[in-house]
CSV table of C-alpha atoms in Angstrom, one decimal:
chain,number,residue,atom,x,y,z
A,1379,MET,CA,113.5,82.5,-68.4
A,1380,ASN,CA,109.8,83.2,-68.9
A,1381,PRO,CA,108.1,79.8,-69.2
A,1382,SER,CA,104.8,81.4,-70.4
A,1383,TYR,CA,106.3,83.1,-73.4
A,1384,GLN,CA,103.4,85.6,-73.5
A,1385,ILE,CA,103.5,87.9,-76.5
A,1386,ASP,CA,101.0,90.2,-74.7
A,1387,GLU,CA,103.7,90.9,-72.1
A,1388,LEU,CA,106.0,92.5,-74.6
A,1389,PRO,CA,105.9,96.3,-74.6
A,1390,HIS,CA,104.1,98.3,-77.2
A,1391,ALA,CA,105.7,101.2,-79.1
A,1392,PHE,CA,102.6,103.5,-78.7
A,1393,PRO,CA,100.3,104.0,-75.7
A,1394,GLN,CA,97.6,101.3,-75.8
A,1395,LEU,CA,94.1,102.5,-76.9
A,1396,PRO,CA,90.7,101.3,-75.5
A,1397,ILE,CA,89.9,99.6,-78.9
A,1398,SER,CA,88.9,96.0,-79.5
A,1399,ALA,CA,87.4,93.9,-82.2
A,1400,GLU,CA,87.3,90.4,-83.6
A,1401,ILE,CA,89.5,89.2,-86.3
A,1402,ARG,CA,89.1,86.1,-88.6
A,1403,THR,CA,85.4,85.6,-87.7
A,1404,VAL,CA,85.5,83.8,-91.1
A,1405,PRO,CA,88.6,83.1,-93.2
A,1406,GLU,CA,87.5,85.7,-95.8
A,1407,ASP,CA,88.1,88.4,-93.1
A,1408,PHE,CA,91.8,87.8,-93.4
A,1409,VAL,CA,93.0,87.9,-97.0
A,1410,VAL,CA,96.7,87.7,-98.0
A,1411,ASP,CA,98.2,87.8,-101.5
A,1412,GLU,CA,101.8,87.2,-102.3
A,1413,GLU,CA,103.4,89.5,-104.8
A,1414,LEU,CA,106.5,88.1,-106.4
A,1415,GLY,CA,108.0,91.1,-108.2
A,1416,PHE,CA,108.9,88.9,-111.2
A,1417,SER,CA,107.3,86.6,-113.7
A,1418,PRO,CA,108.0,82.9,-114.3
A,1419,THR,CA,110.1,82.3,-117.5
A,1420,GLY,CA,107.5,79.9,-119.0
A,1421,GLU,CA,110.1,77.1,-119.3
A,1422,GLY,CA,112.4,75.0,-117.0
A,1423,GLU,CA,112.4,72.1,-114.7
A,1424,HIS,CA,110.1,73.6,-112.1
A,1425,ALA,CA,106.3,73.7,-112.2
A,1426,PHE,CA,105.4,77.2,-111.0
A,1427,LEU,CA,101.9,77.3,-109.4
A,1428,HIS,CA,99.9,80.2,-108.1
A,1429,ILE,CA,97.3,78.8,-105.7
A,1430,ARG,CA,94.5,80.3,-103.6
A,1431,LYS,CA,93.8,78.3,-100.5
A,1432,ARG,CA,91.1,78.5,-97.8
A,1433,GLY,CA,91.2,76.7,-94.4
A,1434,MET,CA,94.5,74.9,-95.2
A,1435,ASN,CA,98.0,75.7,-94.1
A,1436,THR,CA,101.0,75.9,-96.5
A,1437,GLU,CA,102.6,72.7,-95.5
A,1438,ASP,CA,99.3,70.8,-96.1
A,1439,ILE,CA,99.4,72.1,-99.7
A,1440,ALA,CA,103.0,71.2,-100.2
A,1441,ARG,CA,102.4,67.6,-99.2
A,1442,ILE,CA,99.4,67.4,-101.5
A,1443,LEU,CA,101.4,68.7,-104.4
A,1444,ALA,CA,104.2,66.2,-103.7
A,1445,ARG,CA,101.7,63.3,-103.7
A,1446,GLN,CA,100.0,64.5,-106.8
A,1447,SER,CA,103.3,64.8,-108.6
A,1448,ASN,CA,104.7,61.5,-107.2
A,1449,VAL,CA,107.9,63.4,-106.0
A,1450,PRO,CA,109.5,63.6,-102.5
A,1451,ARG,CA,108.2,66.4,-100.3
A,1452,LYS,CA,111.5,68.2,-100.6
A,1453,ALA,CA,110.9,68.7,-104.3
A,1454,VAL,CA,108.1,71.2,-103.4
A,1455,SER,CA,109.1,74.8,-102.4
A,1456,TYR,CA,107.3,77.9,-101.3
A,1457,ALA,CA,108.3,81.4,-100.3
A,1458,GLY,CA,106.6,81.6,-96.9
A,1459,LEU,CA,104.2,80.0,-94.5
A,1460,LYS,CA,100.6,81.2,-94.6
A,1461,ASP,CA,98.0,80.8,-91.9
A,1462,ARG,CA,95.2,78.2,-92.0
A,1463,ASN,CA,92.5,80.6,-90.8
A,1464,ALA,CA,92.6,82.9,-93.8
A,1465,VAL,CA,92.1,83.1,-97.6
A,1466,THR,CA,95.6,83.3,-99.1
A,1467,SER,CA,97.1,83.2,-102.5
A,1468,GLN,CA,100.7,82.0,-102.7
A,1469,TYR,CA,103.3,80.5,-105.1
A,1470,PHE,CA,104.7,77.0,-105.1
A,1471,SER,CA,107.3,75.3,-107.2
A,1472,VAL,CA,107.6,71.6,-107.9
A,1473,HIS,CA,110.8,70.2,-109.3
A,1474,LEU,CA,109.8,68.0,-112.2
A,1475,PRO,CA,113.0,67.4,-114.3
A,1476,GLY,CA,112.1,65.5,-117.5
A,1477,LYS,CA,108.5,65.1,-116.4
A,1478,ASN,CA,105.2,66.4,-117.6
A,1479,ASP,CA,102.9,68.2,-115.2
A,1480,PRO,CA,100.2,66.1,-113.6
A,1481,ASP,CA,96.6,67.3,-114.0
A,1482,TRP,CA,96.8,69.9,-111.3
A,1483,GLN,CA,93.1,70.8,-111.7
A,1484,ASP,CA,92.2,67.3,-110.3
A,1485,MET,CA,93.2,68.7,-106.9
A,1486,ALA,CA,91.0,71.8,-107.1
A,1487,ASP,CA,88.0,72.0,-104.7
A,1488,SER,CA,86.4,74.6,-102.5
A,1489,SER,CA,89.5,74.9,-100.4
A,1490,LEU,CA,92.1,74.9,-103.2
A,1491,GLU,CA,92.1,76.9,-106.5
A,1492,PHE,CA,94.8,77.1,-109.2
A,1493,LEU,CA,95.1,80.7,-110.3
A,1494,SER,CA,97.9,80.1,-112.8
A,1495,ILE,CA,100.1,77.2,-113.9
A,1496,ASN,CA,103.5,77.8,-115.4
A,1497,ARG,CA,107.1,76.7,-115.6
A,1498,HIS,CA,110.3,78.4,-114.3
A,1499,ARG,CA,114.0,77.7,-114.4
A,1500,LYS,CA,114.5,78.0,-110.7
A,1501,LYS,CA,112.6,76.9,-107.6
A,1502,ILE,CA,111.0,79.5,-105.5
A,1503,ARG,CA,113.1,80.3,-102.4
A,1504,ARG,CA,112.0,81.1,-98.8
A,1505,GLY,CA,111.5,84.8,-98.6
A,1506,GLY,CA,111.6,85.2,-102.4
A,1507,LEU,CA,108.8,87.7,-102.5
A,1508,GLN,CA,108.5,91.4,-103.1
A,1509,LYS,CA,105.8,91.8,-100.5
A,1510,ASN,CA,102.5,90.4,-99.0
A,1511,ALA,CA,99.3,92.4,-99.6
A,1512,PHE,CA,96.7,92.2,-96.8
A,1513,ARG,CA,93.0,92.9,-96.5
A,1514,LEU,CA,91.6,92.6,-93.0
A,1515,LEU,CA,88.0,93.0,-91.9
A,1516,LEU,CA,87.7,93.7,-88.1
A,1517,ARG,CA,84.2,93.0,-86.8
A,1518,GLY,CA,82.5,94.2,-83.6
A,1519,PHE,CA,84.7,97.2,-83.4
A,1520,ASP,CA,84.5,98.8,-80.0
A,1521,GLY,CA,86.2,102.1,-79.4
A,1522,ASN,CA,86.6,105.6,-80.7
A,1523,SER,CA,86.9,105.7,-84.5
A,1524,GLU,CA,88.7,109.0,-84.5
A,1525,LEU,CA,91.4,107.7,-82.1
A,1526,ALA,CA,91.7,104.6,-84.3
A,1527,GLU,CA,92.2,106.7,-87.4
A,1528,GLN,CA,94.8,108.9,-85.7
A,1529,ARG,CA,96.7,105.8,-84.6
A,1530,LEU,CA,96.5,104.3,-88.1
A,1531,ALA,CA,98.0,107.5,-89.5
A,1532,GLN,CA,100.8,107.3,-86.9
A,1533,ILE,CA,101.5,103.7,-87.9
A,1534,LYS,CA,101.5,104.7,-91.6
A,1535,SER,CA,104.1,107.4,-91.0
A,1536,SER,CA,106.3,105.6,-88.3
A,1537,GLY,CA,106.0,101.9,-88.9
A,1538,VAL,CA,105.6,99.4,-86.0
A,1539,PRO,CA,107.9,97.1,-84.0
A,1540,ASN,CA,108.8,94.1,-86.2
A,1541,TYR,CA,107.8,91.5,-83.6
A,1542,PHE,CA,107.3,87.8,-84.4
A,1543,THR,CA,103.8,87.3,-83.1
A,1544,ALA,CA,101.9,84.3,-81.8
A,1545,GLN,CA,101.6,82.5,-85.1
A,1546,ARG,CA,105.4,82.0,-85.1
A,1547,PHE,CA,105.3,80.1,-81.8
A,1548,GLY,CA,102.4,77.7,-82.3
A,1549,HIS,CA,99.4,77.0,-80.2
A,1550,ASN,CA,100.1,77.9,-76.5
A,1551,ALA,CA,103.7,78.6,-77.6
A,1552,ASN,CA,104.3,74.9,-78.0
A,1553,ASN,CA,107.1,75.5,-80.5
A,1554,LEU,CA,109.1,77.4,-77.8
A,1555,HIS,CA,108.5,74.6,-75.3
A,1556,HIS,CA,109.8,72.1,-77.8
A,1557,ALA,CA,112.8,74.3,-78.5
A,1558,ASP,CA,113.6,74.6,-74.8
A,1559,GLU,CA,113.6,70.8,-74.5
A,1560,MET,CA,116.0,70.6,-77.5
A,1561,LEU,CA,118.3,73.4,-76.4
A,1562,MET,CA,118.3,72.8,-72.6
A,1563,ASN,CA,117.7,69.1,-72.3
A,1564,GLY,CA,119.2,67.8,-75.5
A,1565,ARG,CA,116.0,66.3,-76.8
A,1566,ARG,CA,116.4,64.9,-80.3
A,1567,ILE,CA,113.7,65.6,-82.9
A,1568,LYS,CA,114.0,63.3,-86.0
A,1569,ASP,CA,111.6,65.2,-88.2
A,1570,ARG,CA,113.7,67.9,-89.9
A,1571,PHE,CA,110.8,70.2,-90.7
A,1572,LYS,CA,109.7,70.2,-87.0
A,1573,ARG,CA,113.2,70.6,-85.8
A,1574,ASN,CA,113.8,73.7,-88.0
A,1575,ILE,CA,110.4,75.1,-86.9
A,1576,TYR,CA,111.5,74.9,-83.3
A,1577,TYR,CA,114.9,76.4,-83.9
A,1578,SER,CA,113.3,79.2,-85.8
A,1579,ALA,CA,110.9,79.8,-82.9
A,1580,ALA,CA,113.8,80.1,-80.5
A,1581,ARG,CA,115.7,82.5,-82.6
A,1582,SER,CA,112.5,84.6,-83.1
A,1583,TRP,CA,111.9,84.7,-79.3
A,1584,LEU,CA,115.4,86.0,-78.6
A,1585,PHE,CA,114.9,88.6,-81.3
A,1586,ASN,CA,111.6,89.7,-79.6
A,1587,LEU,CA,113.4,90.1,-76.3
A,1588,LEU,CA,116.0,92.4,-77.8
A,1589,LEU,CA,113.3,94.4,-79.6
A,1590,ALA,CA,111.4,94.7,-76.3
A,1591,GLU,CA,114.4,96.2,-74.6
A,1592,ARG,CA,115.0,98.6,-77.5
A,1593,ILE,CA,111.3,99.7,-77.1
A,1594,ARG,CA,111.8,100.3,-73.4
A,1595,SER,CA,114.8,102.4,-74.1
A,1596,ASN,CA,112.9,104.3,-76.9
A,1597,THR,CA,115.6,103.2,-79.5
A,1598,TRP,CA,113.6,100.7,-81.5
A,1599,ASN,CA,113.2,103.3,-84.3
A,1600,LYS,CA,116.4,105.2,-83.8
A,1601,ALA,CA,120.1,104.6,-84.6
A,1602,ILE,CA,122.4,104.3,-81.7
A,1603,GLN,CA,126.2,104.1,-81.6
A,1604,GLY,CA,127.5,100.7,-82.8
A,1605,ASP,CA,124.2,99.7,-84.5
A,1606,SER,CA,123.9,97.5,-87.6
A,1607,MET,CA,121.4,99.2,-89.9
A,1608,MET,CA,119.3,97.5,-92.6
A,1609,LEU,CA,118.2,99.0,-95.8
A,1610,SER,CA,114.4,98.8,-96.2
A,1611,GLY,CA,113.3,96.1,-98.6
A,1612,SER,CA,116.6,94.3,-98.6
A,1613,ARG,CA,118.7,92.2,-96.2
A,1614,SER,CA,121.7,94.4,-96.7
A,1615,CYS,CA,123.2,95.7,-93.5
A,1616,PHE,CA,126.0,98.1,-92.6
A,1617,HIS,CA,127.6,99.1,-89.3
A,1618,ILE,CA,127.7,102.6,-87.9
A,1619,ASP,CA,130.1,104.0,-85.4
A,1620,THR,CA,128.8,107.6,-85.5
A,1621,ILE,CA,125.4,109.0,-86.1
A,1622,ASP,CA,125.3,112.1,-88.4
A,1623,GLU,CA,122.4,114.0,-89.8
A,1624,GLU,CA,122.3,111.9,-93.0
A,1625,ILE,CA,121.8,108.7,-90.9
A,1626,ARG,CA,119.0,110.4,-88.8
A,1627,LYS,CA,117.3,111.6,-92.0
A,1628,ARG,CA,117.4,108.1,-93.6
A,1629,VAL,CA,116.0,106.6,-90.3
A,1630,ASP,CA,113.2,109.2,-90.2
A,1631,GLU,CA,112.3,108.5,-93.8
A,1632,LEU,CA,112.1,104.7,-93.1
A,1633,ASP,CA,114.9,104.1,-95.5
A,1634,ILE,CA,117.0,102.3,-92.9
A,1635,SER,CA,116.3,100.8,-89.5
A,1636,PRO,CA,118.3,99.3,-86.7
A,1637,THR,CA,118.4,95.5,-86.5
A,1638,GLY,CA,118.2,92.7,-84.0
A,1639,PRO,CA,119.7,89.2,-84.0
A,1640,LEU,CA,118.4,85.9,-85.4
A,1641,TRP,CA,120.9,84.0,-83.2
A,1642,GLY,CA,123.5,81.6,-84.6
A,1643,ARG,CA,127.2,81.2,-85.3
A,1644,GLY,CA,129.1,84.4,-86.3
A,1645,SER,CA,129.5,88.0,-85.4
A,1646,SER,CA,126.5,90.1,-84.2
A,1647,MET,CA,128.0,93.1,-86.1
A,1648,LEU,CA,127.4,95.4,-83.1
A,1649,THR,CA,129.7,97.5,-81.0
A,1650,ALA,CA,129.4,100.2,-78.3
A,1651,GLU,CA,125.9,101.0,-76.9
A,1652,ALA,CA,124.1,98.7,-79.3
A,1653,ALA,CA,126.2,95.7,-78.3
A,1654,GLU,CA,125.7,96.5,-74.6
A,1655,ILE,CA,121.9,96.5,-74.9
A,1656,GLU,CA,121.9,93.3,-76.9
A,1657,THR,CA,124.2,91.5,-74.5
A,1658,ALA,CA,122.2,92.6,-71.5
A,1659,SER,CA,118.8,91.7,-72.9
A,1660,LEU,CA,119.8,88.2,-73.7
A,1661,SER,CA,122.1,87.5,-70.7
A,1662,ASP,CA,119.7,85.0,-69.2
A,1663,TRP,CA,119.5,83.0,-72.4
A,1664,GLN,CA,123.1,81.8,-72.8
A,1665,CYS,CA,122.1,78.1,-73.1
A,1666,TRP,CA,119.8,78.8,-75.9
A,1667,LYS,CA,122.4,80.9,-77.7
A,1668,GLU,CA,125.0,78.2,-77.3
A,1669,GLY,CA,122.6,75.5,-78.4
A,1670,LEU,CA,121.6,77.3,-81.5
A,1671,GLU,CA,125.2,77.8,-82.4
A,1672,LYS,CA,126.0,74.2,-81.8
A,1673,ALA,CA,123.0,73.2,-84.0
A,1674,GLY,CA,124.7,75.1,-86.9
A,1675,GLN,CA,122.3,78.0,-87.1
A,1676,GLN,CA,123.9,81.1,-88.7
A,1677,MET,CA,123.8,84.6,-87.2
A,1678,ALA,CA,121.5,86.9,-89.2
A,1679,ARG,CA,120.0,90.3,-88.7
A,1680,ARG,CA,116.3,91.4,-88.9
A,1681,SER,CA,115.0,94.9,-88.9
A,1682,LEU,CA,113.6,96.1,-85.6
A,1683,ARG,CA,111.0,98.3,-87.4
A,1684,MET,CA,108.4,97.2,-89.9
A,1685,PRO,CA,107.2,99.8,-92.5
A,1686,VAL,CA,103.5,99.5,-93.2
A,1687,ALA,CA,103.2,100.3,-96.9
A,1688,ASP,CA,100.0,101.3,-98.8
A,1689,LEU,CA,98.0,101.5,-95.6
A,1690,SER,CA,94.4,102.6,-96.1
A,1691,TRP,CA,91.2,102.1,-94.1
A,1692,ASN,CA,87.4,102.4,-94.4
A,1693,TRP,CA,84.3,101.6,-92.4
A,1694,PRO,CA,82.1,99.4,-94.6
A,1695,GLU,CA,79.4,99.0,-92.0
A,1696,GLU,CA,78.7,100.1,-88.5
A,1697,ASN,CA,81.3,98.6,-86.1
A,1698,GLN,CA,83.4,97.2,-89.0
A,1699,LEU,CA,86.9,98.5,-89.9
A,1700,GLU,CA,88.6,97.3,-93.1
A,1701,LEU,CA,92.3,97.6,-93.4
A,1702,LYS,CA,94.5,97.3,-96.5
A,1703,PHE,CA,98.3,97.3,-96.4
A,1704,SER,CA,101.5,95.6,-97.6
A,1705,LEU,CA,104.3,94.1,-95.6
A,1706,LEU,CA,107.8,92.8,-96.5
A,1707,PRO,CA,108.3,89.1,-96.4
A,1708,GLY,CA,108.6,87.7,-92.9
A,1709,CYS,CA,106.5,90.4,-91.3
A,1710,TYR,CA,103.3,89.8,-89.4
A,1711,ALA,CA,100.0,91.6,-89.9
A,1712,THR,CA,99.2,90.9,-86.2
A,1713,ALA,CA,102.2,93.0,-85.2
A,1714,VAL,CA,100.4,95.9,-86.9
A,1715,LEU,CA,97.1,95.1,-85.1
A,1716,ARG,CA,98.6,95.0,-81.6
A,1717,GLU,CA,99.6,98.7,-82.0
A,1718,LEU,CA,96.0,99.6,-82.8
A,1719,GLY,CA,94.1,97.7,-80.0
A,1720,GLU,CA,93.2,94.3,-78.7
A,1721,PHE,CA,91.9,91.8,-81.2
A,1722,SER,CA,90.7,88.3,-80.6
A,1723,GLU,CA,89.6,85.3,-82.7
A,1724,PRO,CA,86.1,83.9,-81.9
A,1725,GLU,CA,87.2,80.3,-81.9
A,1726,ARG,CA,90.7,80.4,-80.4
A,1727,LYS,CA,90.3,83.6,-78.4
A,1728,GLN,CA,94.0,84.4,-79.0
A,1729,SER,CA,95.1,87.9,-78.4
A,1730,PHE,CA,97.9,89.5,-80.4
């Protein structure tokens, strides 16, 4: 195993460019807006809140909402985790059966703004979004702007590897170290939220290892015999035994992509060459795989490729590059950046 868990050591899809810049110099440089794809019904047991936050993480907000509503933390739901070092708008639901809404605006301050307050019949579920829209400002850009624009055009047409990046694994990959203690040494974690975070980190790292091997074999964006293919924008998968022109055409058009495992109980859905690559790439991680299965995690699939929709760019000032794009739920903007160059944060100095 690799005790360092360095995301930087994972291979890139495209040749690395001599480009660097700083990201998240201030939270306003990294803006993320959730887009639901539906509207709340206006009635029901769930308060449905659209919130903009600055300098706070998602779980902070969830706990505050629970306290304000005098409900257990588990009564608060959200679609996905958003980073602390950003300005993000996201949706929360609070289960309030037979109760009136508290005065939500009492919570508002410079870090927390209520964009809309509504009601809905169902709670919001994890991943229950249409997409996330990003606006990133890269400061101190150092490199050839023409090369950068050529690479951005390549990313727009081809997509990028759908890596889980450093945010998934915590500061200094601590989530993976905790996961290793649980899966290898039997350490018990009482806090359910933390336990699930560590299991998710472990499954994400195994996925990254398989994706890395598919990049090395130049098959991360190609269908191979025995693959499980995912339809873009959905979680629907289908198995392929043979690869015909129709399959190749759909892959080239980003309509379908090969998948990798989010490890757990159940079949991997792979055969032939695809199964051989997956088995070989994870052969040193048998204890983790068995531990995740024993913990009750269920096998799932994730696309190896990330389409980068609506990608545009401009140069607002000298040495500044602004990017706008949309990603499907569960995809990371920093996985896009790592295919463009090397980007660091002034405070944490963390490379992607």
